[in-house]
Coordinates of N, CA and C in Angstrom, one line a residue:
M1 N 10.5 28.0 -31.2 CA 10.2 28.0 -32.6 C 11.4 27.3 -33.4
S2 N 11.1 26.5 -34.3 CA 12.2 25.8 -35.0 C 12.9 26.7 -36.0
E3 N 14.1 26.3 -36.4 CA 14.8 27.1 -37.4 C 14.1 27.1 -38.7
G4 N 13.5 26.0 -39.1 CA 12.7 25.9 -40.3 C 11.6 26.9 -40.4
T5 N 10.8 27.0 -39.3 CA 9.7 27.9 -39.3 C 10.2 29.3 -39.3
E6 N 11.3 29.6 -38.6 CA 11.8 31.0 -38.6 C 12.3 31.4 -40.0
G7 N 12.9 30.4 -40.7 CA 13.4 30.7 -42.0 C 12.3 30.9 -43.0
E8 N 11.2 30.2 -42.9 CA 10.0 30.3 -43.8 C 9.4 31.7 -43.6
R9 N 9.4 32.2 -42.3 CA 8.8 33.5 -42.0 C 9.6 34.6 -42.6
H10 N 10.9 34.5 -42.5 CA 11.8 35.5 -43.1 C 11.6 35.5 -44.6
W11 N 11.5 34.3 -45.2 CA 11.3 34.1 -46.6 C 10.0 34.8 -47.1
L12 N 8.9 34.6 -46.3 CA 7.6 35.2 -46.6 C 7.7 36.7 -46.5
W13 N 8.3 37.2 -45.5 CA 8.4 38.7 -45.3 C 9.3 39.3 -46.5
G14 N 10.3 38.5 -46.9 CA 11.1 39.0 -48.0 C 10.3 39.1 -49.3
V15 N 9.5 38.1 -49.5 CA 8.6 38.1 -50.7 C 7.6 39.3 -50.7
L16 N 7.0 39.5 -49.5 CA 6.0 40.5 -49.4 C 6.6 41.9 -49.5
L17 N 7.9 42.1 -49.0 CA 8.6 43.3 -49.2 C 8.9 43.6 -50.6
R18 N 9.3 42.6 -51.4 CA 9.6 42.8 -52.8 C 8.4 43.1 -53.6
I19 N 7.3 42.5 -53.3 CA 6.0 42.8 -54.0 C 5.6 44.2 -53.7
T20 N 5.7 44.6 -52.4 CA 5.3 46.0 -52.0 C 6.2 47.0 -52.7
I21 N 7.5 46.8 -52.8 CA 8.4 47.7 -53.5 C 8.0 47.7 -55.0
A22 N 7.7 46.6 -55.6 CA 7.4 46.5 -57.0 C 6.1 47.4 -57.3
F23 N 5.1 47.2 -56.5 CA 3.9 48.0 -56.6 C 4.1 49.5 -56.4
A24 N 5.0 49.8 -55.5 CA 5.3 51.2 -55.2 C 6.0 51.9 -56.4
V25 N 6.9 51.1 -57.0 CA 7.7 51.6 -58.2 C 6.7 51.7 -59.3
L26 N 5.8 50.8 -59.5 CA 4.8 50.8 -60.6 C 3.9 52.1 -60.5
A27 N 3.4 52.3 -59.2 CA 2.6 53.5 -59.0 C 3.4 54.8 -59.3
L28 N 4.6 54.8 -58.9 CA 5.4 56.0 -59.1 C 5.6 56.3 -60.6
V29 N 5.9 55.2 -61.3 CA 6.2 55.4 -62.8 C 4.9 55.8 -63.5
T30 N 3.8 55.2 -63.2 CA 2.6 55.4 -64.0 C 2.0 56.8 -63.6
H31 N 2.2 57.3 -62.5 CA 1.7 58.6 -62.1 C 2.6 59.8 -62.4
T32 N 3.9 59.5 -62.7 CA 4.8 60.6 -62.9 C 5.6 60.5 -64.2
L33 N 5.7 59.4 -64.8 CA 6.6 59.2 -66.0 C 5.8 58.8 -67.3
V34 N 5.4 57.6 -67.3 CA 4.6 57.0 -68.4 C 3.5 56.1 -67.9
R35 N 2.4 56.0 -68.7 CA 1.3 55.2 -68.3 C 0.8 54.3 -69.4
P36 N 0.6 53.0 -69.2 CA 0.1 52.1 -70.2 C -1.4 52.2 -70.5
F37 N -1.7 52.1 -71.8 CA -3.1 52.1 -72.2 C -3.3 51.1 -73.4
V38 N -4.5 50.7 -73.5 CA -4.9 49.9 -74.7 C -5.9 50.7 -75.5
I39 N -5.7 50.9 -76.8 CA -6.6 51.6 -77.6 C -7.9 50.8 -77.8
P40 N -9.1 51.4 -77.3 CA -10.3 50.6 -77.1 C -11.2 50.5 -78.4
S41 N -11.0 51.5 -79.3 CA -11.9 51.6 -80.4 C -11.2 52.1 -81.7
G42 N -11.9 52.1 -82.8 CA -11.4 52.6 -84.0 C -11.5 54.0 -84.3
S43 N -11.8 54.9 -83.3 CA -12.0 56.3 -83.6 C -10.8 57.1 -84.0
M44 N -9.6 56.5 -83.8 CA -8.4 57.2 -84.2 C -7.6 56.5 -85.4
E45 N -8.3 55.5 -86.0 CA -7.6 54.8 -87.1 C -7.5 55.7 -88.3
P46 N -6.4 55.5 -89.1 CA -5.4 54.5 -89.0 C -4.2 55.0 -88.1
T47 N -4.3 56.2 -87.5 CA -3.2 56.7 -86.7 C -2.9 55.7 -85.5
L48 N -4.0 55.3 -84.9 CA -3.9 54.3 -83.8 C -4.9 53.2 -84.1
M49 N -4.5 52.0 -84.0 CA -5.4 50.9 -84.3 C -6.0 50.2 -83.1
T50 N -7.2 49.8 -83.2 CA -7.8 49.1 -82.1 C -7.0 48.0 -81.5
G51 N -6.8 48.0 -80.2 CA -5.9 46.9 -79.6 C -4.5 47.3 -79.5
D52 N -4.0 48.4 -80.0 CA -2.6 48.8 -79.8 C -2.4 49.0 -78.3
R53 N -1.2 48.6 -77.9 CA -0.8 48.8 -76.5 C 0.2 49.9 -76.6
V54 N -0.1 51.0 -75.9 CA 0.7 52.2 -76.0 C 1.1 52.7 -74.6
F55 N 2.1 53.6 -74.6 CA 2.4 54.4 -73.4 C 2.1 55.8 -73.6
A56 N 1.4 56.4 -72.6 CA 1.2 57.9 -72.7 C 2.3 58.5 -71.9
Q57 N 2.9 59.6 -72.4 CA 3.9 60.4 -71.6 C 3.2 61.3 -70.6
V58 N 3.5 61.1 -69.4 CA 3.0 61.9 -68.3 C 4.0 63.0 -67.9
A59 N 5.2 62.6 -67.8 CA 6.3 63.6 -67.4 C 6.4 64.7 -68.4
G60 N 6.4 66.0 -67.9 CA 6.6 67.1 -68.8 C 5.3 67.5 -69.6
V61 N 4.2 66.9 -69.3 CA 2.9 67.2 -70.0 C 2.1 68.1 -69.2
D62 N 1.8 69.4 -69.6 CA 1.0 70.3 -68.9 C -0.3 70.4 -69.6
G63 N -1.4 70.0 -68.8 CA -2.7 70.0 -69.4 C -3.2 71.4 -69.8
D64 N -2.6 72.5 -69.3 CA -2.9 73.8 -69.6 C -2.2 74.4 -70.8
D65 N -1.3 73.6 -71.3 CA -0.4 74.1 -72.4 C -0.2 73.1 -73.5
L66 N -1.3 72.6 -74.0 CA -1.3 71.6 -75.1 C -1.3 72.4 -76.4
E67 N -0.8 71.7 -77.5 CA -0.8 72.3 -78.8 C -1.8 71.6 -79.7
R68 N -2.2 72.3 -80.7 CA -3.1 71.7 -81.7 C -2.4 70.6 -82.4
G69 N -3.0 69.4 -82.5 CA -2.4 68.3 -83.1 C -1.9 67.2 -82.1
D70 N -1.8 67.6 -80.8 CA -1.4 66.7 -79.8 C -2.5 65.6 -79.7
V71 N -2.0 64.3 -79.6 CA -2.9 63.2 -79.3 C -2.9 62.9 -77.8
V72 N -4.0 63.1 -77.2 CA -4.0 63.1 -75.7 C -4.9 61.9 -75.2
V73 N -4.6 61.5 -74.0 CA -5.4 60.6 -73.2 C -6.0 61.4 -72.1
F74 N -7.3 61.3 -71.9 CA -8.0 62.1 -70.8 C -8.9 61.2 -70.1
G75 N -9.2 61.5 -68.8 CA -10.0 60.6 -68.0 C -11.4 61.2 -67.8
H76 N -12.3 60.4 -67.5 CA -13.7 60.8 -67.3 C -14.5 59.7 -66.7
G77 N -15.8 59.9 -66.4 CA -16.7 58.9 -65.9 C -17.5 58.3 -67.0
E78 N -18.8 58.1 -66.7 CA -19.7 57.5 -67.7 C -19.9 58.5 -68.8
T79 N -19.8 59.8 -68.5 CA -19.9 60.9 -69.5 C -18.6 61.7 -69.4
W80 N -18.3 62.6 -70.4 CA -17.1 63.4 -70.2 C -17.2 64.4 -69.1
G81 N -18.5 64.7 -68.7 CA -18.7 65.7 -67.6 C -18.5 65.0 -66.2
D82 N -18.5 63.7 -66.2 CA -18.4 63.0 -64.9 C -16.9 62.8 -64.6
A83 N -16.6 63.0 -63.3 CA -15.2 62.9 -62.9 C -14.7 61.4 -62.7
R84 N -15.7 60.5 -62.4 CA -15.3 59.1 -62.1 C -16.4 58.2 -62.4
L85 N -16.1 56.9 -62.5 CA -17.0 55.8 -62.7 C -17.5 55.4 -61.3
D86 N -18.8 55.1 -61.2 CA -19.3 54.5 -60.0 C -19.3 53.0 -60.1
E87 N -19.0 52.3 -59.0 CA -18.9 50.8 -59.0 C -19.7 50.4 -57.7
T88 N -20.8 49.6 -57.9 CA -21.7 49.2 -56.8 C -21.2 47.9 -56.3
H89 N -20.5 47.1 -57.0 CA -20.0 45.8 -56.5 C -18.8 46.0 -55.6
P90 N -18.9 45.5 -54.4 CA -17.8 45.8 -53.4 C -16.5 45.3 -53.8
V91 N -16.4 44.1 -54.3 CA -15.1 43.5 -54.7 C -14.5 44.2 -55.9
K92 N -15.3 44.5 -56.9 CA -14.9 45.2 -58.1 C -14.5 46.6 -57.7
D93 N -15.2 47.2 -56.7 CA -14.8 48.6 -56.2 C -13.4 48.6 -55.6
V94 N -13.1 47.6 -54.8 CA -11.8 47.5 -54.2 C -10.7 47.3 -55.4
L95 N -11.0 46.5 -56.4 CA -10.1 46.4 -57.5 C -9.9 47.7 -58.2
R96 N -10.9 48.5 -58.3 CA -10.8 49.8 -59.0 C -10.0 50.7 -58.2
Y97 N -10.1 50.7 -56.9 CA -9.3 51.5 -56.0 C -7.8 51.1 -56.2
A98 N -7.5 49.8 -56.3 CA -6.2 49.4 -56.6 C -5.7 49.9 -57.9
G99 N -6.5 49.9 -58.9 CA -6.1 50.4 -60.2 C -5.9 51.9 -60.1
D100 N -6.7 52.6 -59.3 CA -6.4 54.1 -59.2 C -5.1 54.3 -58.6
L101 N -4.7 53.5 -57.6 CA -3.4 53.7 -57.0 C -2.2 53.3 -57.9
L102 N -2.4 52.2 -58.6 CA -1.3 51.6 -59.4 C -1.1 52.3 -60.8
G103 N -2.2 52.9 -61.2 CA -2.2 53.5 -62.6 C -2.3 52.5 -63.7
A104 N -2.8 51.3 -63.4 CA -2.9 50.2 -64.4 C -4.1 49.3 -64.0
G105 N -4.7 48.7 -65.0 CA -5.9 47.8 -64.7 C -7.1 48.6 -64.5
P106 N -8.2 48.0 -64.0 CA -9.5 48.7 -63.8 C -9.4 49.7 -62.8
S107 N -10.1 50.9 -63.0 CA -10.0 52.0 -62.1 C -11.4 52.7 -62.1
H108 N -11.5 53.8 -61.3 CA -12.7 54.6 -61.3 C -12.7 55.6 -62.4
T109 N -11.8 55.5 -63.3 CA -11.7 56.5 -64.4 C -11.7 55.7 -65.8
A110 N -12.6 56.2 -66.7 CA -12.5 55.7 -68.1 C -11.6 56.6 -68.8
H111 N -10.9 56.1 -69.8 CA -9.9 56.9 -70.6 C -10.3 56.9 -72.1
T112 N -10.1 58.0 -72.7 CA -10.4 58.2 -74.1 C -9.2 58.9 -74.8
V113 N -9.0 58.5 -76.0 CA -7.8 59.1 -76.8 C -8.4 59.8 -78.0
K114 N -8.0 61.1 -78.1 CA -8.4 61.9 -79.2 C -7.3 62.9 -79.5
R115 N -7.5 63.7 -80.7 CA -6.6 64.7 -81.1 C -7.1 66.1 -80.8
V116 N -6.2 66.9 -80.2 CA -6.6 68.3 -79.9 C -6.7 69.1 -81.2
I117 N -7.9 69.7 -81.4 CA -8.1 70.5 -82.6 C -8.4 71.9 -82.2
G118 N -9.2 72.2 -81.2 CA -9.5 73.5 -80.8 C -8.9 73.9 -79.5
L119 N -8.2 75.1 -79.4 CA -7.6 75.5 -78.2 C -8.5 76.5 -77.4
P120 N -8.3 76.8 -76.2 CA -9.1 77.7 -75.4 C -9.3 79.0 -76.1
G121 N -10.6 79.4 -76.2 CA -11.0 80.7 -76.8 C -11.2 80.7 -78.2
E122 N -10.8 79.6 -78.9 CA -11.0 79.6 -80.4 C -12.4 79.2 -80.8
T123 N -12.8 79.6 -81.9 CA -14.1 79.3 -82.5 C -13.9 78.4 -83.7
L124 N -14.6 77.2 -83.7 CA -14.5 76.3 -84.8 C -15.8 76.0 -85.4
S125 N -15.7 75.6 -86.7 CA -16.9 75.2 -87.4 C -16.5 74.4 -88.6
C126 N -17.5 73.8 -89.3 CA -17.2 73.0 -90.5 C -18.5 73.2 -91.4
C127 N -18.3 73.5 -92.6 CA -17.0 73.3 -93.3 C -16.8 74.5 -94.3
D128 N -15.6 74.6 -94.9 CA -15.4 75.5 -96.0 C -15.8 74.8 -97.3
A129 N -15.6 75.4 -98.5 CA -16.1 74.8 -99.7 C -15.4 73.5 -100.0
Q130 N -14.2 73.3 -99.4 CA -13.5 72.0 -99.6 C -13.7 71.0 -98.5
G131 N -14.6 71.3 -97.6 CA -14.9 70.4 -96.5 C -14.0 70.4 -95.4
R132 N -13.2 71.5 -95.2 CA -12.2 71.6 -94.1 C -12.8 72.2 -92.9
V133 N -12.3 71.8 -91.7 CA -12.6 72.5 -90.4 C -12.0 73.9 -90.4
L134 N -12.8 74.8 -89.9 CA -12.4 76.2 -89.8 C -12.0 76.5 -88.3
V135 N -10.9 77.2 -88.1 CA -10.5 77.6 -86.8 C -10.4 79.1 -86.9
D136 N -11.3 79.8 -86.2 CA -11.3 81.3 -86.2 C -11.4 81.8 -87.7
G137 N -12.1 81.0 -88.5 CA -12.3 81.4 -89.9 C -11.3 80.9 -90.9
E138 N -10.2 80.3 -90.4 CA -9.2 79.8 -91.3 C -9.2 78.3 -91.4
P139 N -9.1 77.8 -92.6 CA -9.2 76.3 -92.8 C -8.0 75.6 -92.2
L140 N -8.2 74.4 -91.7 CA -7.2 73.6 -91.1 C -6.8 72.5 -92.0
D141 N -5.5 72.3 -92.2 CA -5.0 71.2 -93.0 C -4.8 70.0 -92.0
E142 N -5.4 68.9 -92.3 CA -5.4 67.7 -91.5 C -5.0 66.5 -92.3
P143 N -3.8 66.3 -92.5 CA -3.3 65.1 -93.3 C -3.6 63.8 -92.6
Y144 N -3.8 63.8 -91.3 CA -4.0 62.6 -90.5 C -5.4 62.0 -90.7
V145 N -6.3 62.8 -91.2 CA -7.7 62.3 -91.4 C -7.8 61.5 -92.7
R146 N -8.0 60.2 -92.6 CA -8.2 59.4 -93.8 C -9.6 59.0 -94.0
H147 N -10.4 58.9 -93.0 CA -11.8 58.5 -93.2 C -12.7 59.5 -92.6
D148 N -13.2 60.4 -93.5 CA -14.0 61.6 -93.0 C -15.5 61.3 -93.4
L149 N -16.3 62.1 -92.8 CA -17.8 62.0 -93.2 C -18.0 62.6 -94.6
P150 N -19.1 62.2 -95.2 CA -19.4 62.6 -96.6 C -19.5 64.1 -96.7
F151 N -19.0 64.6 -97.8 CA -19.2 66.1 -98.1 C -19.0 66.3 -99.6
L152 N -20.0 67.0 -100.2 CA -19.8 67.4 -101.6 C -19.2 68.7 -101.7
R153 N -18.2 68.9 -102.6 CA -17.5 70.1 -102.8 C -18.5 71.3 -103.0
D154 N -18.3 72.4 -102.3 CA -19.2 73.6 -102.4 C -20.5 73.4 -101.7
A155 N -20.7 72.3 -100.9 CA -22.0 72.1 -100.2 C -22.2 73.2 -99.3
D156 N -23.5 73.5 -99.0 CA -23.9 74.6 -98.1 C -24.1 74.1 -96.7
C157 N -23.2 74.5 -95.8 CA -23.4 74.0 -94.4 C -24.3 74.9 -93.6
S158 N -24.8 76.0 -94.2 CA -25.7 76.9 -93.4 C -27.1 76.6 -93.5
R159 N -27.5 75.6 -94.3 CA -28.9 75.2 -94.5 C -29.3 74.0 -93.7
E160 N -30.6 73.9 -93.5 CA -31.1 72.6 -92.9 C -30.8 71.4 -93.8
G161 N -30.6 70.3 -93.1 CA -30.2 69.1 -93.9 C -28.8 69.2 -94.5
A162 N -27.9 69.9 -93.8 CA -26.5 70.0 -94.2 C -25.8 68.7 -94.2
P163 N -24.8 68.5 -94.9 CA -24.0 67.2 -94.9 C -23.6 66.9 -93.5
Q164 N -23.4 65.6 -93.2 CA -23.0 65.1 -91.9 C -21.7 65.7 -91.4
R165 N -20.8 66.1 -92.3 CA -19.5 66.6 -91.8 C -19.7 68.0 -91.2
C166 N -20.7 68.7 -91.5 CA -20.9 70.1 -91.1 C -21.2 70.1 -89.6
F167 N -20.8 71.2 -88.9 CA -21.2 71.5 -87.6 C -21.1 73.1 -87.4
P168 N -22.1 73.7 -86.7 CA -22.1 75.2 -86.6 C -20.9 75.6 -85.7
E169 N -20.8 76.9 -85.5 CA -19.7 77.5 -84.7 C -19.8 77.1 -83.3
V170 N -18.7 76.7 -82.7 CA -18.6 76.4 -81.3 C -17.4 77.1 -80.8
T171 N -17.5 77.7 -79.6 CA -16.3 78.4 -79.0 C -15.8 77.6 -77.8
V172 N -14.5 77.3 -77.8 CA -13.9 76.5 -76.8 C -13.8 77.3 -75.5
P173 N -14.3 76.8 -74.3 CA -14.2 77.5 -73.1 C -12.7 77.6 -72.6
D174 N -12.5 78.5 -71.6 CA -11.2 78.6 -71.0 C -10.8 77.3 -70.3
D175 N -9.5 77.0 -70.3 CA -9.0 75.8 -69.7 C -9.6 74.5 -70.3
S176 N -10.0 74.5 -71.5 CA -10.6 73.3 -72.1 C -10.1 73.2 -73.6
Y177 N -10.4 72.0 -74.2 CA -10.0 71.8 -75.5 C -11.1 71.1 -76.3
L178 N -11.2 71.3 -77.6 CA -12.1 70.6 -78.5 C -11.2 69.5 -79.1
V179 N -11.7 68.3 -79.0 CA -11.0 67.1 -79.5 C -11.8 66.4 -80.5
L180 N -11.1 65.8 -81.6 CA -11.8 65.1 -82.6 C -11.0 63.8 -82.8
G181 N -11.6 62.8 -83.4 CA -11.0 61.5 -83.8 C -10.4 61.7 -85.2
D182 N -9.3 61.0 -85.5 CA -8.8 61.0 -86.8 C -9.7 60.2 -87.8
N183 N -10.5 59.3 -87.3 CA -11.4 58.5 -88.0 C -12.8 59.2 -87.9
R184 N -12.9 60.4 -88.5 CA -14.1 61.2 -88.3 C -15.4 60.5 -88.6
A185 N -15.4 59.5 -89.5 CA -16.6 58.8 -89.9 C -17.1 57.9 -88.8
N186 N -16.2 57.7 -87.7 CA -16.6 56.8 -86.6 C -15.9 57.2 -85.3
S187 N -16.3 58.4 -84.9 CA -15.7 59.0 -83.7 C -16.7 59.7 -82.8
A188 N -16.8 59.3 -81.6 CA -17.7 59.9 -80.6 C -16.8 61.0 -79.9
D189 N -16.8 62.2 -80.6 CA -15.8 63.2 -80.1 C -16.6 64.5 -79.7
S190 N -15.9 65.6 -79.7 CA -16.5 66.8 -79.1 C -17.8 67.3 -79.8
V191 N -17.8 67.1 -81.1 CA -19.0 67.6 -81.9 C -19.9 66.5 -82.4
M192 N -19.9 65.4 -81.8 CA -20.7 64.3 -82.3 C -22.2 64.7 -82.3
G193 N -22.6 65.5 -81.3 CA -24.0 65.9 -81.2 C -24.4 67.1 -82.1
C194 N -23.4 67.6 -82.8 CA -23.6 68.8 -83.6 C -23.5 68.5 -85.1
R195 N -23.1 67.3 -85.5 CA -22.9 67.0 -86.9 C -24.2 67.1 -87.7
G196 N -24.1 67.6 -88.9 CA -25.3 67.6 -89.8 C -26.2 68.8 -89.5
R197 N -25.8 69.7 -88.6 CA -26.5 70.9 -88.3 C -25.9 72.1 -88.9
G198 N -26.6 72.8 -89.7 CA -26.0 74.0 -90.4 C -26.0 75.2 -89.5
T199 N -27.0 75.5 -88.7 CA -27.0 76.7 -87.9 C -27.5 76.4 -86.5
G200 N -27.5 77.5 -85.7 CA -28.0 77.4 -84.3 C -27.0 76.8 -83.4
P201 N -27.3 76.9 -82.1 CA -26.4 76.4 -81.1 C -26.4 74.8 -81.0
C202 N -25.3 74.3 -80.6 CA -25.3 72.8 -80.4 C -24.6 72.5 -79.1
E203 N -24.8 71.3 -78.6 CA -24.2 70.9 -77.4 C -22.9 70.2 -77.6
A204 N -21.9 71.0 -77.8 CA -20.5 70.4 -77.9 C -20.0 70.0 -76.5
R205 N -19.1 69.1 -76.5 CA -18.5 68.7 -75.2 C -17.0 68.9 -75.3
F206 N -16.4 69.3 -74.2 CA -15.0 69.7 -74.2 C -14.2 68.9 -73.2
V207 N -12.9 68.9 -73.3 CA -12.0 68.2 -72.4 C -11.4 69.3 -71.5
H208 N -11.6 69.3 -70.2 CA -11.0 70.2 -69.3 C -9.5 69.9 -69.1
A209 N -8.7 70.9 -69.0 CA -7.3 70.7 -68.9 C -6.9 69.7 -67.8
D210 N -7.6 69.8 -66.6 CA -7.2 68.9 -65.5 C -7.6 67.5 -65.7
R211 N -8.3 67.1 -66.8 CA -8.6 65.8 -67.1 C -7.6 65.1 -68.0
V212 N -6.7 65.9 -68.5 CA -5.7 65.3 -69.4 C -4.6 64.5 -68.6
V213 N -4.5 63.2 -69.0 CA -3.5 62.3 -68.3 C -2.1 62.5 -68.9
G214 N -2.1 62.5 -70.3 CA -0.8 62.6 -70.9 C -1.0 62.6 -72.4
T215 N 0.1 62.7 -73.1 CA 0.1 62.7 -74.6 C 0.7 61.3 -75.1
L216 N 0.2 60.9 -76.2 CA 0.6 59.6 -76.7 C 2.1 59.6 -77.1
G217 N 2.8 58.6 -76.6 CA 4.3 58.5 -76.8 C 4.7 57.3 -77.6
W218 N 4.6 56.1 -77.1 CA 5.2 54.9 -77.8 C 4.2 53.8 -77.8
R219 N 4.4 52.9 -78.8 CA 3.7 51.7 -78.9 C 4.6 50.5 -78.6
W220 N 4.2 49.6 -77.7 CA 5.0 48.5 -77.4 C 4.4 47.2 -77.9
W221 N 3.1 47.2 -78.4 CA 2.5 46.1 -79.0 C 1.5 46.5 -80.0
P222 N 1.4 46.0 -81.2 CA 2.2 44.8 -81.7 C 3.6 45.2 -82.1
L223 N 4.4 44.2 -82.1 CA 5.8 44.4 -82.5 C 6.0 44.7 -83.9
P224 N 7.0 45.4 -84.4 CA 8.1 46.0 -83.5 C 7.6 47.2 -82.8
P225 N 8.2 47.6 -81.7 CA 7.8 48.8 -80.9 C 8.2 50.0 -81.7
G226 N 7.6 51.1 -81.4 CA 7.9 52.4 -82.0 C 7.0 53.5 -81.5
G227 N 6.9 54.5 -82.3 CA 6.1 55.7 -81.9 C 4.6 55.2 -81.9
A228 N 3.8 55.8 -81.1 CA 2.4 55.4 -81.0 C 1.6 55.6 -82.2
E229 N 1.9 56.8 -82.9 CA 1.2 57.1 -84.1 C 1.8 56.4 -85.3
R230 N 1.0 55.7 -86.0 CA 1.4 55.0 -87.2 C 1.5 55.9 -88.4
D231 N 2.4 55.6 -89.3 CA 2.5 56.4 -90.5 C 1.3 56.2 -91.4

């Protein structure tokens, strides 16, 4: 074997080793420290804008110990109740497995960003006379909500044909959270199927603690970088 061929082989192995190490470091960082995401919709505007590139903090985040007001990223399948996305195309399926491993790019998990409003065991409803969400009967102050659903002061949420902002009492199960978007007028959140209903049971959906990936940390695009949540 010529010296040239032997040198090319060593060079190739060196490149492959560096690529492998880079992917291993990426996987370690995204699964244990921070994870990159793109904000896909306007449901959290103006706190988070569509297209913002952000990092979610993974390190130190306990899905069983979140606080009200935390902005979280959680994973799911086609619905919030599904654990993963199905992919029938074999090539795309391989790419999704790669994304699962690396923590970046396409994967078998869809991700959604919302704000934690209801904690395990709490009962929530809407609205009081001022149109505020009630948590265990107490009104919640939410300065981050800029675009809410219509509500007339002193409107009656207990009647049929209640304003769209209204939803009846829902109790958050153990190990789960009720989440809402800051842009309430355009948010597919926990109570989207309950809005405009004054009384009776409704099919709310919740985020289980083990589906929480992390809390929103920093924005790296658009520049300048800074905290993920805009003022």
